[in-house]
Amino acid sequence: MTDTQYQYIDGEWIEGDSDDEMTVRNPAVPDDPLATFPRADREQARNAVNVATEASETWEETTPDERDSLLYDVADLIDDNVDELAQTLTKEEGKAISSSRGEVSRAAEIFRFFASYARTATGETIPSSDPDTFTYTIREPLGTVALVTPWNFPIATPSWKLATALVTGNTVVFKPSSQTPMIAKRLVELLELAGIPDGVVNLVVGSGSTVGDELTMNDGIDGVSFTGSTGVGRQIAQAAADRGIPIQTEMGGKNPQVVLPDADIEDAADAAIGGAFGLTGQACTATSRLIAHEDVVDELTDAVVERAESLSIGPGMDDPDMGPAVSEEQDETNFDYIDIAKEEGATLLTGGTRPDGLESGYYIEPTVFTDVTSDMRIAQEEVFGPVLSIMEASDFDGAIKMANDVEFGLSSSVFTADMASARRFANAIEAGVVKINGTTTGSQIQMPFGGMKASSSETQKEMGQTAYEFYTHEKAVYRTDP
Ligand code: NAP
Ligand code: MG
């Protein structure tokens, strides 16, 4: 295998057939490309679907024991290669090496957690109204699923989709982000090494508008799980709805952290910093709005600005607090939104420029705006970069109203010492994840994950105890014995 073979179809590593080349860049050193290779074309995506469809007949017959031991082996292989995988991830995506290590280890944990589904993702027996009829449900795989993923958690997100799809007996065509094909390839190489049969997992690396589009439109695809932007997710959801197949879309966020007057301000400031600037703000659950009660807004603002100014910035391999933005496109988006916020009348408190001495990569200082109001674009639109907007509320109800006054509804947080206020917040907030005295970012594998409103199709949560439901048909069986 040479390093231009990024397509894995029917157990073979091959080159993409399109005339179009993909160049992978290290966002810390963009002038020095990491890899260049031809993208897959539509025909290869079609071929991958055909192969996966054929493989599904034998794969769905495998026993729970076979499936879970394979997934446990994948987990072990990931663990055995943590350092190398983390380096690949950091070079390609830019995040700090300790974050990459954490993500890679989490991918192993994800495979282990979902391996357990092999024996527990069961149907039910249900009391029957007719004594002569036995009523129960069974779960069957959908068949062949397309998995389309973004770049920001480029091993964890594919892992939770792959593990859930495979353990429930589905075959897969996986299309990773064009920003992060190298880590995707390494993950599939480990699946191959663990002994995944030919055709069960196929990787096509190509552009969203050709290969991604083919995967959502192809008649051989029985379900699509997508994570990415709301614009693309909605487009895919529409195509899937036309074809009548299950679709799961987890999309953007504009996540609020609300700070009430009785909160521990130091803790609230630490959480806002971690949530807004950790992973360079490139998390779907990143904190982008800090909504503070007027009694504590000044103290909180000072604490946040002081901390933001002390963060270290640099290449991910140096393990800074903040690495570069992933790409030139994201870099431009970050600076565009800083201009937009200034034009709208928000006050820049800190950041907003490229740090001195880091002119060559896609770096930006942690940026904090205040005097932000809900009618501003900076309060409404996802930046996906390290830009935090501070907003002031005069009471609890005003804070909730402000928090909910966006199209998104992914994650949220409240800081308060009063558990009655916390409970009211959890009930009133329009978000799929609610943190009480914690950052909007971060989640546990065994908890359901997903958003509301424009953040999610809300078809089935990923992670948690019932994520397998998306990847299965449920049949209700009535058995009357002759
Ligand atoms: P994106 O531009 O929407 O891309 C996501 C994936 O969709 C990529 O693999 C992309 O391929 C593909 N794609 C693009 N156009 C397509 C089309 N017409 N048909 C089929 N596939 C298509 O998102 P991104 O820039 O990679 O990631 C950032 C976004 O993801 C943010 O909005 C973030 O909030 C969201 N996100 C959400 C969650 C969550 O769980 N809610 C988690 C992480 C990230 P190409 O790369 O080739 O364009
Ligand atoms: Mg994109």
mmCIF file of C-alpha atoms in Angstrom, residues 93 151-152 228-230 251-256 275-290 322 324-342 344 346 348 352 362-369 372 376-391 406-408 410 455:
data_model
loop_
_atom_site.group_PDB
_atom_site.id
_atom_site.type_symbol
_atom_site.label_atom_id
_atom_site.label_comp_id
_atom_site.label_asym_id
_atom_site.label_seq_id
_atom_site.Cartn_x
_atom_site.Cartn_y
_atom_site.Cartn_z
ATOM 1 C CA GLU A 93 -6.498 18.626 12.855
ATOM 2 C CA TRP A 151 -13.218 16.909 11.329
ATOM 3 C CA ASN A 152 -13.385 18.163 14.898
ATOM 4 C CA GLY A 228 -21.640 18.211 10.842
ATOM 5 C CA SER A 229 -23.055 21.617 10.051
ATOM 6 C CA THR A 230 -26.749 22.398 10.128
ATOM 7 C CA MET A 251 -25.404 19.503 13.890
ATOM 8 C CA GLY A 252 -24.281 22.916 15.079
ATOM 9 C CA GLY A 253 -24.662 24.746 18.363
ATOM 10 C CA LYS A 254 -24.666 28.200 19.971
ATOM 11 C CA ASN A 255 -24.342 26.986 23.513
ATOM 12 C CA PRO A 256 -25.086 29.209 26.521
ATOM 13 C CA GLY A 275 -15.892 25.569 27.242
ATOM 14 C CA ALA A 276 -15.129 28.497 24.942
ATOM 15 C CA PHE A 277 -11.419 28.076 24.250
ATOM 16 C CA GLY A 278 -10.682 24.395 24.806
ATOM 17 C CA LEU A 279 -10.152 22.671 21.430
ATOM 18 C CA THR A 280 -9.847 26.211 19.988
ATOM 19 C CA GLY A 281 -13.629 26.552 20.279
ATOM 20 C CA GLN A 282 -14.047 23.832 17.668
ATOM 21 C CA ALA A 283 -16.537 21.701 19.563
ATOM 22 C CA CYS A 284 -20.214 21.466 18.681
ATOM 23 C CA THR A 285 -20.804 21.878 22.428
ATOM 24 C CA ALA A 286 -18.401 24.851 22.815
ATOM 25 C CA THR A 287 -19.588 27.694 25.040
ATOM 26 C CA SER A 288 -20.235 30.651 22.784
ATOM 27 C CA ARG A 289 -22.551 32.769 24.942
ATOM 28 C CA LEU A 290 -21.842 33.595 28.581
ATOM 29 C CA MET A 322 -5.081 26.375 22.323
ATOM 30 C CA PRO A 324 -4.592 26.621 15.573
ATOM 31 C CA ALA A 325 -7.932 26.626 13.757
ATOM 32 C CA VAL A 326 -8.298 23.585 11.530
ATOM 33 C CA SER A 327 -8.126 25.253 8.116
ATOM 34 C CA GLU A 328 -7.740 28.426 6.147
ATOM 35 C CA GLU A 329 -11.510 28.485 5.682
ATOM 36 C CA GLN A 330 -12.147 28.283 9.446
ATOM 37 C CA ASP A 331 -9.424 30.878 10.048
ATOM 38 C CA GLU A 332 -11.212 33.287 7.708
ATOM 39 C CA THR A 333 -14.546 32.549 9.364
ATOM 40 C CA ASN A 334 -13.081 33.380 12.782
ATOM 41 C CA PHE A 335 -11.740 36.772 11.645
ATOM 42 C CA ASP A 336 -14.904 37.508 9.649
ATOM 43 C CA TYR A 337 -17.040 37.066 12.760
ATOM 44 C CA ILE A 338 -14.742 39.339 14.764
ATOM 45 C CA ASP A 339 -15.331 42.078 12.170
ATOM 46 C CA ILE A 340 -19.057 41.383 12.139
ATOM 47 C CA ALA A 341 -19.296 41.609 15.942
ATOM 48 C CA LYS A 342 -17.412 44.923 15.989
ATOM 49 C CA GLU A 344 -22.712 45.285 15.158
ATOM 50 C CA ALA A 346 -20.207 44.541 20.436
ATOM 51 C CA LEU A 348 -13.988 43.646 22.069
ATOM 52 C CA GLY A 352 -9.406 39.313 18.016
ATOM 53 C CA TYR A 362 -4.127 29.512 11.515
ATOM 54 C CA TYR A 363 -3.795 30.993 14.997
ATOM 55 C CA ILE A 364 -6.077 33.425 16.755
ATOM 56 C CA GLU A 365 -6.080 34.762 20.289
ATOM 57 C CA PRO A 366 -8.907 33.730 22.598
ATOM 58 C CA THR A 367 -11.471 36.424 21.947
ATOM 59 C CA VAL A 368 -14.051 37.883 24.320
ATOM 60 C CA PHE A 369 -16.810 40.340 23.382
ATOM 61 C CA VAL A 372 -23.653 41.491 23.032
ATOM 62 C CA MET A 376 -26.625 40.399 16.808
ATOM 63 C CA ARG A 377 -25.282 37.754 14.435
ATOM 64 C CA ILE A 378 -22.472 37.036 16.897
ATOM 65 C CA ALA A 379 -25.181 35.934 19.360
ATOM 66 C CA GLN A 380 -27.050 33.826 16.812
ATOM 67 C CA GLU A 381 -24.621 32.140 14.413
ATOM 68 C CA GLU A 382 -22.140 29.368 15.088
ATOM 69 C CA VAL A 383 -18.555 30.639 14.688
ATOM 70 C CA PHE A 384 -16.865 27.320 15.535
ATOM 71 C CA GLY A 385 -13.845 29.214 16.818
ATOM 72 C CA PRO A 386 -12.539 30.665 20.113
ATOM 73 C CA VAL A 387 -14.919 33.607 20.345
ATOM 74 C CA LEU A 388 -17.008 34.137 23.481
ATOM 75 C CA SER A 389 -19.860 36.641 23.770
ATOM 76 C CA ILE A 390 -20.820 37.982 27.185
ATOM 77 C CA MET A 391 -24.478 38.940 27.559
ATOM 78 C CA VAL A 406 -31.398 30.996 19.083
ATOM 79 C CA GLU A 407 -32.215 28.399 16.438
ATOM 80 C CA PHE A 408 -29.819 25.866 17.995
ATOM 81 C CA LEU A 410 -27.341 21.417 21.633
ATOM 82 C CA SER A 455 -28.977 21.101 16.320
#
